[in-house]
PDB file of C-alpha atoms in Angstrom:
ATOM      1  CA  MET A   7       9.399  46.535 154.797  1.00 45.00           C
ATOM      2  CA  LYS A   8       9.811  50.267 153.656  1.00 47.00           C
ATOM      3  CA  LEU A   9       9.161  51.688 157.301  1.00 44.00           C
ATOM      4  CA  GLY A  10      12.281  49.148 158.368  1.00 44.00           C
ATOM      5  CA  LEU A  11      14.572  50.904 155.893  1.00 41.00           C
ATOM      6  CA  ALA A  12      13.485  53.924 156.952  1.00 42.00           C
ATOM      7  CA  VAL A  13      14.473  53.470 160.588  1.00 37.00           C
ATOM      8  CA  VAL A  14      18.216  52.021 159.351  1.00 38.00           C
ATOM      9  CA  PHE A  15      18.875  54.721 157.269  1.00 41.00           C
ATOM     10  CA  GLY A  16      17.389  57.159 160.028  1.00 44.00           C
ATOM     11  CA  LEU A  17      19.847  55.598 162.815  1.00 41.00           C
ATOM     12  CA  LEU A  18      22.951  55.272 160.409  1.00 41.00           C
ATOM     13  CA  PRO A  19      23.976  58.851 161.083  1.00 45.00           C
ATOM     14  CA  LEU A  20      23.780  58.182 164.765  1.00 38.00           C
ATOM     15  CA  PHE A  21      25.926  55.127 164.371  1.00 37.00           C
ATOM     16  CA  CYS A  22      28.511  56.930 162.520  1.00 41.00           C
ATOM     17  CA  ALA A  23      28.127  60.007 164.813  1.00 41.00           C
ATOM     18  CA  ALA A  24      28.791  57.623 167.955  1.00 42.00           C
ATOM     19  CA  ALA A  25      31.640  55.565 166.204  1.00 43.00           C
ATOM     20  CA  LYS A  26      33.209  58.968 165.495  1.00 49.00           C
ATOM     21  CA  THR A  27      32.888  60.068 169.165  1.00 59.00           C
ATOM     22  CA  LYS A  28      34.319  56.673 170.254  1.00 70.00           C
ATOM     23  CA  THR A  29      37.594  57.129 167.994  1.00 70.00           C
ATOM     24  CA  ALA A  30      37.601  60.784 168.936  1.00 75.00           C
ATOM     25  CA  GLU A  31      37.912  59.887 172.530  1.00 85.00           C
ATOM     26  CA  LYS A  32      40.073  56.748 172.090  1.00 88.00           C
ATOM     27  CA  PHE A  33      42.622  59.680 170.541  1.00 89.00           C
ATOM     28  CA  GLU A  34      42.573  61.883 173.548  1.00 91.00           C
ATOM     29  CA  GLN A  35      42.824  59.213 176.148  1.00 91.00           C
ATOM     30  CA  PHE A  36      46.086  57.917 174.287  1.00 91.00           C
ATOM     31  CA  HIS A  37      47.415  61.459 173.692  1.00 90.00           C
ATOM     32  CA  GLU A  38      46.910  62.658 177.223  1.00 91.00           C
ATOM     33  CA  LYS A  39      49.300  59.386 178.118  1.00 90.00           C
ATOM     34  CA  PHE A  40      51.538  60.162 175.423  1.00 91.00           C
ATOM     35  CA  LEU A  41      52.194  63.707 176.376  1.00 90.00           C
ATOM     36  CA  SER A  42      52.860  62.790 179.932  1.00 90.00           C
ATOM     37  CA  ASN A  43      55.688  60.218 178.723  1.00 88.00           C
ATOM     38  CA  PRO A  44      56.566  60.343 175.146  1.00 90.00           C
ATOM     39  CA  PRO A  45      56.884  57.513 173.382  1.00 93.00           C
ATOM     40  CA  LEU A  46      54.059  55.988 174.875  1.00 93.00           C
ATOM     41  CA  LYS A  47      55.217  52.705 176.533  1.00 94.00           C
ATOM     42  CA  LEU A  48      52.926  50.051 175.508  1.00 94.00           C
ATOM     43  CA  ASP A  49      52.125  46.359 176.243  1.00 94.00           C
ATOM     44  CA  ASP A  50      50.142  43.737 173.984  1.00 94.00           C
ATOM     45  CA  THR A  51      46.876  44.915 175.085  1.00 94.00           C
ATOM     46  CA  THR A  52      47.440  48.703 174.306  1.00 94.00           C
ATOM     47  CA  TYR A  53      49.014  48.074 171.557  1.00 94.00           C
ATOM     48  CA  GLU A  54      45.973  46.332 169.809  1.00 94.00           C
ATOM     49  CA  ARG A  55      43.998  48.693 171.183  1.00 93.00           C
ATOM     50  CA  LEU A  56      45.692  51.421 169.806  1.00 92.00           C
ATOM     51  CA  THR A  57      46.188  50.451 166.674  1.00 92.00           C
ATOM     52  CA  ALA A  58      42.607  48.757 166.130  1.00 90.00           C
ATOM     53  CA  ALA A  59      40.094  50.136 163.388  1.00 84.00           C
ATOM     54  CA  PRO A  60      38.500  52.689 163.467  1.00 88.00           C
ATOM     55  CA  ARG A  61      40.955  55.559 164.085  1.00 88.00           C
ATOM     56  CA  ASP A  62      40.928  58.578 162.628  1.00 89.00           C
ATOM     57  CA  TYR A  63      44.568  59.339 163.906  1.00 91.00           C
ATOM     58  CA  THR A  64      48.030  58.071 162.903  1.00 93.00           C
ATOM     59  CA  VAL A  65      50.281  55.428 164.975  1.00 94.00           C
ATOM     60  CA  ALA A  66      54.317  55.024 164.965  1.00 95.00           C
ATOM     61  CA  VAL A  67      55.217  52.194 166.743  1.00 95.00           C
ATOM     62  CA  LEU A  68      58.651  51.342 167.497  1.00 95.00           C
ATOM     63  CA  LEU A  69      58.872  47.506 167.866  1.00 95.00           C
ATOM     64  CA  THR A  70      62.428  46.726 169.664  1.00 94.00           C
ATOM     65  CA  ALA A  71      64.064  44.594 172.511  1.00 94.00           C
ATOM     66  CA  LEU A  72      65.950  46.787 175.127  1.00 93.00           C
ATOM     67  CA  GLU A  73      67.086  44.189 177.813  1.00 92.00           C
ATOM     68  CA  ALA A  74      70.547  42.869 177.681  1.00 90.00           C
ATOM     69  CA  ARG A  75      69.619  39.467 177.632  1.00 90.00           C
ATOM     70  CA  PHE A  76      68.292  39.718 174.111  1.00 90.00           C
ATOM     71  CA  GLY A  77      71.508  41.129 173.061  1.00 90.00           C
ATOM     72  CA  CYS A  78      69.868  43.788 170.663  1.00 91.00           C
ATOM     73  CA  GLN A  79      72.852  46.187 170.776  1.00 92.00           C
ATOM     74  CA  LEU A  80      71.070  48.454 167.876  1.00 92.00           C
ATOM     75  CA  CYS A  81      67.939  48.579 170.010  1.00 93.00           C
ATOM     76  CA  ARG A  82      70.021  50.242 172.861  1.00 93.00           C
ATOM     77  CA  ASP A  83      71.760  52.517 170.281  1.00 92.00           C
ATOM     78  CA  PHE A  84      68.621  53.810 168.340  1.00 93.00           C
ATOM     79  CA  GLN A  85      66.284  54.205 171.800  1.00 94.00           C
ATOM     80  CA  PRO A  86      67.830  57.525 172.613  1.00 93.00           C
ATOM     81  CA  GLU A  87      67.242  59.072 169.356  1.00 93.00           C
ATOM     82  CA  TRP A  88      63.503  57.347 169.485  1.00 95.00           C
ATOM     83  CA  ASP A  89      62.886  59.437 172.879  1.00 94.00           C
ATOM     84  CA  ILE A  90      64.005  62.465 171.188  1.00 94.00           C
ATOM     85  CA  VAL A  91      61.267  61.887 168.268  1.00 94.00           C
ATOM     86  CA  GLY A  92      58.963  61.639 171.059  1.00 94.00           C
ATOM     87  CA  LYS A  93      59.861  64.387 172.710  1.00 93.00           C
ATOM     88  CA  SER A  94      60.340  66.717 169.889  1.00 94.00           C
ATOM     89  CA  TRP A  95      56.386  65.901 169.267  1.00 93.00           C
ATOM     90  CA  VAL A  96      55.422  66.893 172.310  1.00 92.00           C
ATOM     91  CA  ARG A  97      57.004  70.197 172.590  1.00 91.00           C
ATOM     92  CA  GLY A  98      55.853  71.195 169.081  1.00 91.00           C
ATOM     93  CA  ASP A  99      52.064  69.502 168.620  1.00 90.00           C
ATOM     94  CA  LYS A 100      50.929  69.731 172.148  1.00 89.00           C
ATOM     95  CA  LYS A 101      47.502  69.932 170.863  1.00 89.00           C
ATOM     96  CA  GLY A 102      47.752  67.046 168.986  1.00 88.00           C
ATOM     97  CA  ASP A 103      46.905  68.703 165.335  1.00 89.00           C
ATOM     98  CA  SER A 104      48.808  66.435 163.453  1.00 90.00           C
ATOM     99  CA  ARG A 105      46.894  63.174 165.051  1.00 91.00           C
ATOM    100  CA  LEU A 106      49.775  61.132 165.366  1.00 93.00           C
ATOM    101  CA  ILE A 107      51.062  59.296 168.794  1.00 93.00           C
ATOM    102  CA  LEU A 108      54.256  57.718 169.079  1.00 95.00           C
ATOM    103  CA  GLY A 109      54.649  54.493 171.131  1.00 95.00           C
ATOM    104  CA  THR A 110      57.387  51.992 172.000  1.00 96.00           C
ATOM    105  CA  LEU A 111      56.761  48.181 172.394  1.00 95.00           C
ATOM    106  CA  ASP A 112      59.144  46.227 174.001  1.00 95.00           C
ATOM    107  CA  PHE A 113      59.534  42.494 173.544  1.00 94.00           C
ATOM    108  CA  ALA A 114      59.321  41.810 177.428  1.00 93.00           C
ATOM    109  CA  ASP A 115      55.875  43.447 177.229  1.00 93.00           C
ATOM    110  CA  GLY A 116      54.739  42.455 173.792  1.00 93.00           C
ATOM    111  CA  ARG A 117      55.770  38.847 173.472  1.00 93.00           C
ATOM    112  CA  GLY A 118      52.709  37.883 171.573  1.00 93.00           C
ATOM    113  CA  THR A 119      52.618  40.847 169.327  1.00 94.00           C
ATOM    114  CA  PHE A 120      56.056  39.796 167.989  1.00 94.00           C
ATOM    115  CA  GLN A 121      54.748  36.431 167.306  1.00 94.00           C
ATOM    116  CA  LYS A 122      51.487  37.468 165.860  1.00 92.00           C
ATOM    117  CA  LEU A 123      53.534  39.806 163.117  1.00 91.00           C
ATOM    118  CA  MET A 124      56.159  37.068 162.725  1.00 90.00           C
ATOM    119  CA  LEU A 125      59.093  39.410 163.796  1.00 90.00           C
ATOM    120  CA  GLN A 126      62.401  37.835 163.849  1.00 88.00           C
ATOM    121  CA  THR A 127      64.618  40.805 164.451  1.00 88.00           C
ATOM    122  CA  ALA A 128      64.486  44.122 166.320  1.00 90.00           C
ATOM    123  CA  PRO A 129      63.922  47.110 166.017  1.00 92.00           C
ATOM    124  CA  VAL A 130      61.160  47.321 163.582  1.00 93.00           C
ATOM    125  CA  MET A 131      59.105  50.510 163.205  1.00 93.00           C
ATOM    126  CA  MET A 132      55.554  50.528 161.746  1.00 94.00           C
ATOM    127  CA  VAL A 133      53.211  53.386 160.985  1.00 94.00           C
ATOM    128  CA  PHE A 134      49.677  52.545 161.071  1.00 94.00           C
ATOM    129  CA  PRO A 135      47.978  55.228 159.165  1.00 92.00           C
ATOM    130  CA  PRO A 136      44.040  56.502 159.459  1.00 91.00           C
ATOM    131  CA  THR A 137      41.187  54.282 158.625  1.00 89.00           C
ATOM    132  CA  THR A 138      38.567  56.766 158.770  1.00 88.00           C
ATOM    133  CA  GLY A 139      38.234  60.590 158.625  1.00 85.00           C
ATOM    134  CA  PRO A 140      39.580  62.890 155.566  1.00 86.00           C
ATOM    135  CA  HIS A 141      43.364  61.611 156.045  1.00 84.00           C
ATOM    136  CA  ALA A 142      42.114  58.083 155.431  1.00 86.00           C
ATOM    137  CA  LYS A 143      44.137  55.767 153.565  1.00 80.00           C
ATOM    138  CA  PRO A 144      42.304  53.526 151.097  1.00 75.00           C
ATOM    139  CA  ASP A 145      45.012  50.811 152.015  1.00 74.00           C
ATOM    140  CA  ALA A 146      45.152  50.806 155.567  1.00 70.00           C
ATOM    141  CA  GLN A 147      47.729  48.381 155.895  1.00 84.00           C
ATOM    142  CA  ALA A 148      50.716  48.894 158.236  1.00 90.00           C
ATOM    143  CA  ILE A 149      54.080  50.845 156.584  1.00 92.00           C
ATOM    144  CA  ARG A 150      57.233  48.945 158.220  1.00 92.00           C
ATOM    145  CA  TYR A 151      61.044  50.376 158.296  1.00 89.00           C
ATOM    146  CA  ASP A 152      63.551  47.962 158.814  1.00 81.00           C
ATOM    147  CA  PHE A 153      67.052  49.310 160.149  1.00 85.00           C
ATOM    148  CA  THR A 154      68.959  47.589 157.576  1.00 78.00           C
ATOM    149  CA  THR A 155      71.849  50.138 157.808  1.00 78.00           C
ATOM    150  CA  GLY A 156      72.233  50.516 161.333  1.00 74.00           C
ATOM    151  CA  PRO A 157      71.104  52.942 163.857  1.00 75.00           C
ATOM    152  CA  GLN A 158      69.501  55.857 162.285  1.00 87.00           C
ATOM    153  CA  SER A 159      69.334  59.099 163.588  1.00 91.00           C
ATOM    154  CA  ALA A 160      66.269  61.327 164.979  1.00 92.00           C
ATOM    155  CA  GLU A 161      66.254  63.292 162.255  1.00 93.00           C
ATOM    156  CA  GLN A 162      65.945  60.619 159.497  1.00 92.00           C
ATOM    157  CA  VAL A 163      63.421  58.590 161.573  1.00 93.00           C
ATOM    158  CA  ASN A 164      61.260  61.897 162.031  1.00 93.00           C
ATOM    159  CA  ASP A 165      61.500  62.696 158.162  1.00 93.00           C
ATOM    160  CA  TRP A 166      60.369  59.104 157.609  1.00 93.00           C
ATOM    161  CA  ILE A 167      57.378  59.510 159.507  1.00 93.00           C
ATOM    162  CA  ILE A 168      56.644  63.052 158.243  1.00 92.00           C
ATOM    163  CA  ARG A 169      56.260  61.530 154.403  1.00 91.00           C
ATOM    164  CA  HIS A 170      53.554  59.361 155.683  1.00 89.00           C
ATOM    165  CA  LEU A 171      51.361  61.864 157.570  1.00 90.00           C
ATOM    166  CA  PRO A 172      48.671  64.433 155.799  1.00 85.00           C
ATOM    167  CA  ASP A 173      50.299  67.796 154.690  1.00 84.00           C
ATOM    168  CA  GLY A 174      50.467  70.755 157.145  1.00 81.00           C
ATOM    169  CA  PRO A 175      53.236  72.067 159.816  1.00 83.00           C
ATOM    170  CA  LYS A 176      55.266  69.354 161.427  1.00 88.00           C
ATOM    171  CA  PRO A 177      57.375  69.753 164.414  1.00 89.00           C
ATOM    172  CA  SER A 178      61.325  69.857 163.817  1.00 90.00           C
ATOM    173  CA  ILE A 179      63.754  67.799 166.197  1.00 92.00           C
ATOM    174  CA  TYR A 180      64.688  69.451 169.141  1.00 90.00           C
ATOM    175  CA  ARG A 181      67.787  68.138 170.612  1.00 89.00           C
ATOM    176  CA  PRO A 182      68.249  69.173 174.145  1.00 84.00           C
ATOM    177  CA  ILE A 183      71.684  70.971 175.264  1.00 85.00           C
ATOM    178  CA  ASN A 184      73.874  68.179 177.068  1.00 84.00           C
ATOM    179  CA  TYR A 185      75.126  70.403 179.824  1.00 88.00           C
ATOM    180  CA  MET A 186      77.614  67.430 181.048  1.00 90.00           C
ATOM    181  CA  ARG A 187      79.127  67.436 178.116  1.00 89.00           C
ATOM    182  CA  LEU A 188      79.458  71.199 177.487  1.00 91.00           C
ATOM    183  CA  ILE A 189      80.823  71.453 181.195  1.00 93.00           C
ATOM    184  CA  THR A 190      83.511  68.661 180.309  1.00 93.00           C
ATOM    185  CA  ILE A 191      84.422  70.084 177.179  1.00 95.00           C
ATOM    186  CA  THR A 192      84.787  73.863 179.047  1.00 94.00           C
ATOM    187  CA  THR A 193      86.805  72.271 181.686  1.00 94.00           C
ATOM    188  CA  ALA A 194      89.053  70.277 179.076  1.00 95.00           C
ATOM    189  CA  ILE A 195      89.655  73.654 177.269  1.00 96.00           C
ATOM    190  CA  LEU A 196      90.127  75.550 180.256  1.00 95.00           C
ATOM    191  CA  GLY A 197      92.687  72.747 181.333  1.00 94.00           C
ATOM    192  CA  LEU A 198      94.660  72.719 178.338  1.00 93.00           C
ATOM    193  CA  VAL A 199      94.977  76.495 178.318  1.00 93.00           C
ATOM    194  CA  SER A 200      96.180  76.372 181.773  1.00 93.00           C
ATOM    195  CA  PHE A 201      98.693  73.860 180.995  1.00 91.00           C
ATOM    196  CA  PHE A 202     100.118  75.289 178.039  1.00 89.00           C
ATOM    197  CA  SER A 203     100.143  79.045 179.939  1.00 90.00           C
ATOM    198  CA  VAL A 204     102.350  76.963 182.722  1.00 91.00           C
ATOM    199  CA  ALA A 205     104.354  74.696 180.597  1.00 89.00           C
ATOM    200  CA  ALA A 206     105.239  77.198 177.609  1.00 89.00           C
ATOM    201  CA  PRO A 207     108.713  78.512 179.033  1.00 89.00           C
ATOM    202  CA  TYR A 208     109.331  74.828 178.864  1.00 89.00           C
ATOM    203  CA  ILE A 209     107.817  73.560 175.559  1.00 88.00           C
ATOM    204  CA  ILE A 210     108.276  76.476 173.288  1.00 89.00           C
ATOM    205  CA  PRO A 211     112.130  76.040 173.117  1.00 89.00           C
ATOM    206  CA  ILE A 212     111.874  72.508 172.258  1.00 87.00           C
ATOM    207  CA  ILE A 213     109.246  72.877 169.824  1.00 88.00           C
ATOM    208  CA  GLN A 214     111.565  75.699 168.239  1.00 90.00           C
ATOM    209  CA  ASN A 215     114.821  73.585 168.412  1.00 91.00           C
ATOM    210  CA  ARG A 216     116.171  72.833 164.779  1.00 89.00           C
ATOM    211  CA  ASN A 217     117.941  69.886 165.703  1.00 86.00           C
ATOM    212  CA  LEU A 218     115.110  68.155 166.850  1.00 89.00           C
ATOM    213  CA  TRP A 219     112.918  68.858 163.918  1.00 91.00           C
ATOM    214  CA  ALA A 220     116.032  67.817 161.239  1.00 86.00           C
ATOM    215  CA  ALA A 221     115.863  64.308 163.695  1.00 86.00           C
ATOM    216  CA  ILE A 222     112.339  63.988 163.148  1.00 90.00           C
ATOM    217  CA  SER A 223     112.705  64.547 159.427  1.00 90.00           C
ATOM    218  CA  LEU A 224     115.429  62.266 159.047  1.00 85.00           C
ATOM    219  CA  ILE A 225     113.627  59.520 160.374  1.00 85.00           C
ATOM    220  CA  ILE A 226     110.749  59.832 158.526  1.00 88.00           C
ATOM    221  CA  ILE A 227     112.647  60.129 155.193  1.00 87.00           C
ATOM    222  CA  LEU A 228     114.536  56.861 156.243  1.00 84.00           C
ATOM    223  CA  LEU A 229     111.430  55.329 157.035  1.00 82.00           C
ATOM    224  CA  PHE A 230     109.681  56.016 153.964  1.00 84.00           C
ATOM    225  CA  THR A 231     112.999  55.622 151.360  1.00 84.00           C
ATOM    226  CA  SER A 232     113.519  52.248 152.718  1.00 83.00           C
ATOM    227  CA  GLY A 233     110.339  50.728 151.630  1.00 84.00           C
ATOM    228  CA  HIS A 234     107.978  51.055 155.034  1.00 82.00           C
ATOM    229  CA  MET A 235     104.760  51.698 152.935  1.00 84.00           C
ATOM    230  CA  PHE A 236     105.525  49.107 150.505  1.00 84.00           C
ATOM    231  CA  ASN A 237     105.611  46.307 153.269  1.00 83.00           C
ATOM    232  CA  HIS A 238     102.082  47.381 154.491  1.00 82.00           C
ATOM    233  CA  ILE A 239     100.721  47.670 151.066  1.00 86.00           C
ATOM    234  CA  ARG A 240     102.060  44.169 149.801  1.00 83.00           C
ATOM    235  CA  LYS A 241     102.119  42.584 153.305  1.00 85.00           C
ATOM    236  CA  VAL A 242     105.674  41.190 152.718  1.00 85.00           C
ATOM    237  CA  PRO A 243     107.241  38.286 154.798  1.00 88.00           C
ATOM    238  CA  TYR A 244     109.704  39.432 157.228  1.00 86.00           C
ATOM    239  CA  VAL A 245     112.142  36.789 156.000  1.00 85.00           C
ATOM    240  CA  ALA A 246     112.159  33.870 153.793  1.00 86.00           C
ATOM    241  CA  GLY A 247     113.990  30.422 153.461  1.00 84.00           C
ATOM    242  CA  ASP A 248     116.986  30.206 150.442  1.00 76.00           C
ATOM    243  CA  GLY A 249     115.877  26.910 149.497  1.00 77.00           C
ATOM    244  CA  LYS A 250     119.179  25.556 151.301  1.00 81.00           C
ATOM    245  CA  GLY A 251     118.304  25.308 154.823  1.00 79.00           C
ATOM    246  CA  GLY A 252     119.075  29.183 155.687  1.00 81.00           C
ATOM    247  CA  MET A 253     117.378  32.276 155.571  1.00 82.00           C
ATOM    248  CA  SER A 254     117.187  34.982 152.836  1.00 83.00           C
ATOM    249  CA  TYR A 255     117.108  38.603 154.034  1.00 81.00           C
ATOM    250  CA  PHE A 256     117.212  40.139 150.749  1.00 83.00           C
ATOM    251  CA  ALA A 257     114.655  39.509 147.981  1.00 83.00           C
ATOM    252  CA  GLY A 258     115.843  39.632 144.350  1.00 79.00           C
ATOM    253  CA  GLY A 259     114.746  42.089 141.923  1.00 78.00           C
ATOM    254  CA  PHE A 260     113.034  45.333 142.470  1.00 76.00           C
ATOM    255  CA  SER A 261     109.315  44.382 143.049  1.00 79.00           C
ATOM    256  CA  ASN A 262     110.278  42.224 146.083  1.00 82.00           C
ATOM    257  CA  GLN A 263     111.387  42.729 149.454  1.00 84.00           C
ATOM    258  CA  PHE A 264     111.247  41.365 152.645  1.00 87.00           C
ATOM    259  CA  GLY A 265     110.508  43.063 155.970  1.00 87.00           C
ATOM    260  CA  LEU A 266     113.900  42.588 157.606  1.00 86.00           C
ATOM    261  CA  GLU A 267     115.477  43.981 154.291  1.00 87.00           C
ATOM    262  CA  THR A 268     113.608  47.319 154.912  1.00 87.00           C
ATOM    263  CA  GLN A 269     115.087  47.721 158.454  1.00 88.00           C
ATOM    264  CA  ILE A 270     118.889  46.495 157.011  1.00 88.00           C
ATOM    265  CA  VAL A 271     118.266  49.446 154.620  1.00 88.00           C
ATOM    266  CA  ALA A 272     116.924  52.016 156.874  1.00 89.00           C
ATOM    267  CA  ALA A 273     119.965  51.312 159.519  1.00 90.00           C
ATOM    268  CA  MET A 274     122.521  51.627 156.301  1.00 90.00           C
ATOM    269  CA  TYR A 275     120.945  54.957 155.193  1.00 89.00           C
ATOM    270  CA  GLY A 276     120.898  56.044 158.671  1.00 89.00           C
ATOM    271  CA  THR A 277     124.615  55.474 159.364  1.00 91.00           C
ATOM    272  CA  LEU A 278     125.463  56.995 156.030  1.00 91.00           C
ATOM    273  CA  SER A 279     123.600  60.041 157.344  1.00 88.00           C
ATOM    274  CA  PHE A 280     125.180  60.198 160.621  1.00 89.00           C
ATOM    275  CA  ALA A 281     128.425  60.240 159.231  1.00 92.00           C
ATOM    276  CA  THR A 282     127.989  62.557 156.763  1.00 91.00           C
ATOM    277  CA  ILE A 283     126.224  64.934 159.158  1.00 88.00           C
ATOM    278  CA  ALA A 284     129.187  64.535 161.690  1.00 90.00           C
ATOM    279  CA  LEU A 285     131.764  65.063 158.782  1.00 91.00           C
ATOM    280  CA  ALA A 286     130.154  68.148 157.854  1.00 91.00           C
ATOM    281  CA  LEU A 287     129.066  69.835 160.993  1.00 88.00           C
ATOM    282  CA  LYS A 288     130.970  68.218 163.971  1.00 89.00           C
ATOM    283  CA  VAL A 289     134.452  67.536 162.628  1.00 91.00           C
ATOM    284  CA  PRO A 290     135.191  71.231 161.454  1.00 91.00           C
ATOM    285  CA  ARG A 291     134.000  72.172 165.094  1.00 91.00           C
ATOM    286  CA  MET A 292     137.139  70.239 166.869  1.00 90.00           C
ATOM    287  CA  ALA A 293     139.695  72.210 168.371  1.00 88.00           C
ATOM    288  CA  ASP A 294     142.689  69.430 167.846  1.00 90.00           C
ATOM    289  CA  PRO A 295     143.875  68.678 164.712  1.00 89.00           C
ATOM    290  CA  LYS A 296     145.200  65.489 165.672  1.00 91.00           C
ATOM    291  CA  LYS A 297     141.985  64.690 166.651  1.00 91.00           C
ATOM    292  CA  GLN A 298     140.293  66.225 163.940  1.00 92.00           C
ATOM    293  CA  GLN A 299     142.098  64.232 161.655  1.00 92.00           C
ATOM    294  CA  VAL A 300     141.140  60.875 163.319  1.00 93.00           C
ATOM    295  CA  ALA A 301     137.520  61.803 163.031  1.00 92.00           C
ATOM    296  CA  VAL A 302     137.762  62.328 159.438  1.00 93.00           C
ATOM    297  CA  PHE A 303     139.888  58.938 158.525  1.00 93.00           C
ATOM    298  CA  VAL A 304     136.960  57.202 160.816  1.00 94.00           C
ATOM    299  CA  TRP A 305     134.136  58.683 159.490  1.00 93.00           C
ATOM    300  CA  GLY A 306     135.682  58.655 156.009  1.00 93.00           C
ATOM    301  CA  GLY A 307     136.061  54.782 156.875  1.00 93.00           C
ATOM    302  CA  VAL A 308     132.522  54.388 157.865  1.00 93.00           C
ATOM    303  CA  ILE A 309     130.948  56.122 154.809  1.00 93.00           C
ATOM    304  CA  PHE A 310     133.228  53.860 152.526  1.00 93.00           C
ATOM    305  CA  VAL A 311     132.353  50.366 154.164  1.00 93.00           C
ATOM    306  CA  MET A 312     128.769  50.987 154.212  1.00 91.00           C
ATOM    307  CA  TYR A 313     128.461  52.413 150.711  1.00 90.00           C
ATOM    308  CA  SER A 314     130.673  49.161 149.678  1.00 92.00           C
ATOM    309  CA  PHE A 315     127.661  46.905 151.841  1.00 90.00           C
ATOM    310  CA  LEU A 316     124.786  49.213 150.118  1.00 88.00           C
ATOM    311  CA  LEU A 317     126.479  48.372 146.639  1.00 89.00           C
ATOM    312  CA  SER A 318     126.445  44.589 147.377  1.00 89.00           C
ATOM    313  CA  VAL A 319     122.847  44.706 148.359  1.00 86.00           C
ATOM    314  CA  PHE A 320     122.271  46.800 145.021  1.00 86.00           C
ATOM    315  CA  ARG A 321     123.790  43.842 143.087  1.00 86.00           C
ATOM    316  CA  VAL A 322     121.587  41.318 144.930  1.00 83.00           C
ATOM    317  CA  LYS A 323     118.906  43.440 143.819  1.00 81.00           C
ATOM    318  CA  ASN A 324     119.781  43.728 140.436  1.00 81.00           C
ATOM    319  CA  GLY A 325     121.897  40.598 139.511  1.00 76.00           C
ATOM    320  CA  GLY A 326     123.184  41.973 136.154  1.00 79.00           C
ATOM    321  CA  TYR A 327     124.801  45.182 138.043  1.00 81.00           C
ATOM    322  CA  PRO A 328     128.674  44.887 137.104  1.00 83.00           C
ATOM    323  CA  PHE A 329     130.168  47.360 139.988  1.00 83.00           C
ATOM    324  CA  TYR A 330     131.421  46.619 143.576  1.00 81.00           C
ATOM    325  CA  LEU A 331     133.431  47.876 146.119  1.00 83.00           C
ATOM    326  CA  PRO A 332     136.208  46.461 148.398  1.00 85.00           C
ATOM    327  CA  PRO A 333     135.574  44.877 150.917  1.00 84.00           C
ATOM    328  CA  PHE A 334     131.951  43.617 149.835  1.00 79.00           C
TER     329      PHE A 334
END
């Protein structure tokens, strides 16, 4: 009996050493494949072998569904970021000092794994901590990361993975230079500079035209003083019935208005503004006194009639207003 126990205890270190050697060989095999094509593409068989205990390394696996027939837009949006994470680890940890392997398991290649894990959504990331060695976790259960807030950046996912790794230097995310985007931006800037150089003699006089800016300013002022923003905020109706089979174009009270009412008020303000500008700027420049006199009466009449109509609208809005101006 004692001899049997002695044999068992004598062979136990050999078994442990053999298991350790087997685990190390498994890591080296997968790490070599990971270096050639990061992240490592998995199927049901390689997933089971990679994540099977014992393991003295960490595994981060992205379970995704990239084919268009599965309709996972989030999977396709995140995949380029996941590729950047894998290539960054290959670039910064070629020797495998961090003992980390990144893999991707597509639903088309791993239906059995998805069913075994009872996954109903994708993508899902799982980190498997080591079960043996100095950094083994007491609870070696996989740590799950769900993309509940939408697609994540490579930096966010990399930071989350690093939090579950032992202390030590870790590679940072390296984003390769997008030469196509750089060329496109450079070409666009050069095109704009060339266009501005050629068109500047024609564009600058227009930009510096005071009448143009005066017209733009006047339009903006009329647009906002007539209640345009009020309509967008309150979602007011365009017109409404008056209860007698007709249409009501003006809403009673200062806290109500219709969409058409805003347009009518803007037209009244615009007509009054144009008539005032004509009297102040155009009429004094007329050389013929008779034409100037006729213009004064015409534009004065326009102002009188429009102001009369404006007062009648104001009386509709405020029923207690006692004043009016003929003919309205």
